XYZ file of C-alpha atoms in Angstrom:
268
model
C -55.827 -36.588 83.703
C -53.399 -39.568 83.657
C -51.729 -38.409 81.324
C -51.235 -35.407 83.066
C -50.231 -37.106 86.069
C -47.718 -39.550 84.436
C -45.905 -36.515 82.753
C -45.688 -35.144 86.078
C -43.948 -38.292 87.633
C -41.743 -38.683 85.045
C -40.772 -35.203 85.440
C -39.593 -36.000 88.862
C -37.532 -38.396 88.724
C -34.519 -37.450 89.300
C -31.525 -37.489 86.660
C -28.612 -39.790 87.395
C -26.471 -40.128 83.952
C -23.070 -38.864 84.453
C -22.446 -35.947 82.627
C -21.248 -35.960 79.283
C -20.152 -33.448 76.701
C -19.546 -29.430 77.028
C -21.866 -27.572 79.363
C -22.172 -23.545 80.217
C -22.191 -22.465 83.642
C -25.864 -21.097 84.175
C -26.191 -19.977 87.726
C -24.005 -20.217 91.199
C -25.058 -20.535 94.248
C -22.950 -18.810 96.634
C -21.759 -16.314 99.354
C -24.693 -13.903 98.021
C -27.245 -16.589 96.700
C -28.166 -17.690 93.510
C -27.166 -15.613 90.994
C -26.611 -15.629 86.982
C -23.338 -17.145 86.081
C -20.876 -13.895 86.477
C -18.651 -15.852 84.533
C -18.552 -17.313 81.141
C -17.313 -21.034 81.805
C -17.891 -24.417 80.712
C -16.980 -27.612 81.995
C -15.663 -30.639 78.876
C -16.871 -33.964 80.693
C -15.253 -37.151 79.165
C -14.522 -40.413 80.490
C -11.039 -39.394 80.429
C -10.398 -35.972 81.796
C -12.447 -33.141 82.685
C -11.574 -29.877 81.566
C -12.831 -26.381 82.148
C -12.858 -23.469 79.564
C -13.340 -19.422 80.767
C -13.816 -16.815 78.261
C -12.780 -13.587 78.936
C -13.450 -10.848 76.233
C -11.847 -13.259 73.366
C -9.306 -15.103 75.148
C -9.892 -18.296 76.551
C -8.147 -20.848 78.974
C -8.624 -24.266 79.508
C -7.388 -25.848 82.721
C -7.916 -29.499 84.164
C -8.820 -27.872 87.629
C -11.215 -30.632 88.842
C -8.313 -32.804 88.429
C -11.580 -35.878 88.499
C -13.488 -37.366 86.110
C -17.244 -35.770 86.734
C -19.921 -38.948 87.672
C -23.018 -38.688 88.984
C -22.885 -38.786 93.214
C -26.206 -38.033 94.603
C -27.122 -34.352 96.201
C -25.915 -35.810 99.720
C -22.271 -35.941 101.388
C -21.898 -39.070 102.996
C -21.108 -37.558 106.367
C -20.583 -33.628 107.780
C -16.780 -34.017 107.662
C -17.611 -34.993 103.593
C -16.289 -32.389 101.519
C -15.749 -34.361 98.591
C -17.038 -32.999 95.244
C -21.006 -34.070 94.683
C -23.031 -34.065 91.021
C -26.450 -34.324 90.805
C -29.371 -33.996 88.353
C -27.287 -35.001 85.639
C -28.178 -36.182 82.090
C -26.288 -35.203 78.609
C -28.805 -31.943 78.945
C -27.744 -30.689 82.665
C -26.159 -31.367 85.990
C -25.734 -29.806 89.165
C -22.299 -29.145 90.550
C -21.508 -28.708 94.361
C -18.224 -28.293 96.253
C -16.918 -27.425 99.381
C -14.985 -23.465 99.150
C -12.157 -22.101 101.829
C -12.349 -19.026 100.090
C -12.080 -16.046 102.697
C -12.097 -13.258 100.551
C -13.805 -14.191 97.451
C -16.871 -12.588 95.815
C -18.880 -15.388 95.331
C -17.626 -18.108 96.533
C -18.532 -18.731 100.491
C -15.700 -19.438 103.525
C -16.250 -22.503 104.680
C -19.053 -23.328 102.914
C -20.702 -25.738 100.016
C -21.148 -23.827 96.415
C -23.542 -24.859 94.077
C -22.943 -24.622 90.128
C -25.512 -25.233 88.073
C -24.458 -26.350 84.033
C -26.773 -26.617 80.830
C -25.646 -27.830 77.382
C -25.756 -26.730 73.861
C -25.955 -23.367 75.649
C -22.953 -20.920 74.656
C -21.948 -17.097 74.677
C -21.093 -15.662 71.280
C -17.282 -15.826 71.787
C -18.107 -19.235 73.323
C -19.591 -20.594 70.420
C -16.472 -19.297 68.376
C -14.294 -20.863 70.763
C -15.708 -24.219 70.586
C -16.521 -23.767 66.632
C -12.470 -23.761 66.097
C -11.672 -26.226 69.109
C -14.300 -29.059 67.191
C -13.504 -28.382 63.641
C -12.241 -31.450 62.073
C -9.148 -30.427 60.334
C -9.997 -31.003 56.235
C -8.626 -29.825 53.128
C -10.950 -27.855 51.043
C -10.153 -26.963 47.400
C -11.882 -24.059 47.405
C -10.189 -22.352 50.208
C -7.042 -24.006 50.998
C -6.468 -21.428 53.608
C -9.040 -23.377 56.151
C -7.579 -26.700 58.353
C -5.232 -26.571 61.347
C -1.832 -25.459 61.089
C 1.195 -25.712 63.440
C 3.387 -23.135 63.903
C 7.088 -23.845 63.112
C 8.511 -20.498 64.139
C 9.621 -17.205 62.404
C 12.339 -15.690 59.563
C 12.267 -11.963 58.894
C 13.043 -12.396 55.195
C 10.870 -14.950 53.070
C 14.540 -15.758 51.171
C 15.928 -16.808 53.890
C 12.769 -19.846 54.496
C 14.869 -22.495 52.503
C 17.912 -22.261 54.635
C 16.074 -21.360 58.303
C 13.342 -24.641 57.607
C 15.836 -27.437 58.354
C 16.586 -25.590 61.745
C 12.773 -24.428 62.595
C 12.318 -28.242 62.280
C 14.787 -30.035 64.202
C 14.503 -27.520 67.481
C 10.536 -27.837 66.862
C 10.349 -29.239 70.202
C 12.359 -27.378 72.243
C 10.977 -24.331 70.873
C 8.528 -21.597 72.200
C 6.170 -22.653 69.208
C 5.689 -26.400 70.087
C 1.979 -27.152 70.284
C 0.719 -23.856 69.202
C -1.627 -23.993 66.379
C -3.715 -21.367 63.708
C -7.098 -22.563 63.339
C -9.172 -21.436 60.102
C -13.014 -22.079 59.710
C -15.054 -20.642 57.501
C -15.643 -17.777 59.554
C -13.405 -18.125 63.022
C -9.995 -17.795 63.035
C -8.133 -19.427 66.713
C -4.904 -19.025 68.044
C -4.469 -22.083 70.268
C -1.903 -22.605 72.640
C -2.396 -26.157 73.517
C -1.059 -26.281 76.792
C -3.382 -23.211 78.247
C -5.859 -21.735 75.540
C -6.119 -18.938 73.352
C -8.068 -16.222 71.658
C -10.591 -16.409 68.887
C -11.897 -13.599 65.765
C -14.837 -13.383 64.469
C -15.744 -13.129 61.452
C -12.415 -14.177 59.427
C -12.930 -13.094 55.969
C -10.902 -14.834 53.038
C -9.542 -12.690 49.993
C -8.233 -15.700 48.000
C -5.772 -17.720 49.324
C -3.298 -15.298 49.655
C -4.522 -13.164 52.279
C -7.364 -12.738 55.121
C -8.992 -10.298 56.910
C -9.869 -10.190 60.856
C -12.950 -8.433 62.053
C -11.274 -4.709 59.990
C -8.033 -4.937 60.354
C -5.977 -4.815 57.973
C -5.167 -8.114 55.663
C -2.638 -10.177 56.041
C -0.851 -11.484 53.190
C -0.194 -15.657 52.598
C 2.590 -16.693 50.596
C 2.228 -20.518 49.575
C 5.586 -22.839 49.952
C 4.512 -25.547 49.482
C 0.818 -26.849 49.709
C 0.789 -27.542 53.107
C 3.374 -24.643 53.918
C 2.627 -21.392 53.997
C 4.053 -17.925 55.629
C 1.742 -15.599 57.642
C 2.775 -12.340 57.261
C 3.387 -10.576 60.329
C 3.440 -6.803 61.054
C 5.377 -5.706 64.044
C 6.389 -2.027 64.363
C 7.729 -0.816 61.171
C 9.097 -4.127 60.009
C 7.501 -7.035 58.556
C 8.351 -10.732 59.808
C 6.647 -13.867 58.432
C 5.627 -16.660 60.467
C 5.522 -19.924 58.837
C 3.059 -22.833 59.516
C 2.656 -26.355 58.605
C -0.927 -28.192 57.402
C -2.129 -30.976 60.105
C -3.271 -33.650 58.239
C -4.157 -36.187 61.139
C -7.536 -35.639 61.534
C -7.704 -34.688 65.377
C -9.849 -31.551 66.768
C -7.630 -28.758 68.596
C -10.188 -29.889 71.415
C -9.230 -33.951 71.519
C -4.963 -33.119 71.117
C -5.653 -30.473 74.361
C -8.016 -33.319 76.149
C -5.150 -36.269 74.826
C -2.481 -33.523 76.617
C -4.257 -33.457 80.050
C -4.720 -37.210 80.112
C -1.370 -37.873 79.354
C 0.096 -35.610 82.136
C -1.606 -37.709 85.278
């Protein structure tokens, strides 16, 4: 009996950590009640930024939208004309997220009224999980299949002769160029496409036929022709021609997940 009676004590007390790590939306709490989450989105807490991923089908996006770092307030506004954001209940398992909506026309989210999102973690959907599986991997050279890492793309050439000449130039207008900060991202069975500054979409399984050419889900391969070891070109069908798109190893040890969290930070 006291043990009983201490387990249920200590299951009251309430949780006040600040929230910390990647968490699924489970339910809202809205215009039309409590419902199950009608969308697939997680919320990255750091000390640094907070971030917010939505899958849709295979695509995600990833948005600093709280534009706050998510700590624990209490379930209470500190007066009625308090609309500030409140989290509650939290620990690195949970937490409870309320804010004030304007939303007139929305389908869940009241007019004038508080909505209540409620977050568990280690919970994900499957294209979720693939997501976050190629956002997290550590990028690492494996013999075995050299094909797997993170690679940056430098841009395109339609002929592979014309790589040694067209390099030097991919290069120096990296920057200025509508490939800066997009990345492939090989795991052993995900393949990403990560746009660092917004998202990207994901495949499942990836498979590898050597190292010169892959497979997604049953389309057809792709072919890989090696440069260098840390250069290769992607071959890419469009129409009746074929263009190749060529991409650099990166070697520094950073997750697709910190350099997009790193991004965020740096732009407040």
């Amino acid at each position: 009996m006291i043990c009983l009676l201490a387990c249920l004590v200590m299951g009251s007390v309430a949780q006040t950590e600040n929230p910390r790590g990647i968490y699924k939306m489970i339910t809202l709490t809205g215009k039309v009640g409590e419902v199950k989450a009608p969308f697939d989105q997680y919320k990255i807490c750091t000390d640094s930024v907070t971030l917010l991923l939505s899958m849709q089908g295979s695509v995600f996006s990833i948005s600093d939208t709280d534009h706050q770092i998510l700590n624990y307030t209490g379930d209470q506004p500190k007066d009625e004309n308090d609309k500030s954001t409140l989290i509650y209940d939290s620990n690195a398992d949970h937490f409870t997220l309320k804010w004030w909506s304007e939303n007139p026309h929305h389908l869940h989210f009241p007019n004038k009224g508080w909505c209540i999102e409620k977050y568990e973690a280690n919970q994900y959907s499957e294209t979720g999980r693939w997501a976050f599986n190629a956002l997290t991997a550590v990028p690492a050279f494996d013999k075995s299949n050299p094909l797997l890492g993170t690679w940056r793309v430098l841009g395109d050439v339609d002929e592979l002769r014309d790589v040694k000449t067209a390099l030097p130039k991919l290069l120096e207008n990296y920057e200025s160029s509508r490939y800066s900060n997009t990345f492939f991202v090989f795991t052993p069975t995900t393949f990403a496409l990560v746009l660092v500054n917004r998202g990207g979409g994901v495949a499942n399984p990836v498979e590898y036929e050597g190292k010169n050419a892959y497979r997604l889900n049953d389309k057809t391969s792709l072919k890989v022709k090696w440069l260098t070891k840390d250069r290769i070109a992607v071959e890419e069908r469009i129409d009746y021609r074929t263009d190749w798109k060529i991409l650099e190893r990166v070697t520094d040890g950073h997750t697709m997940l910190s350099r997009i969290a790193s991004r965020n930070i740096s732009r407040r």
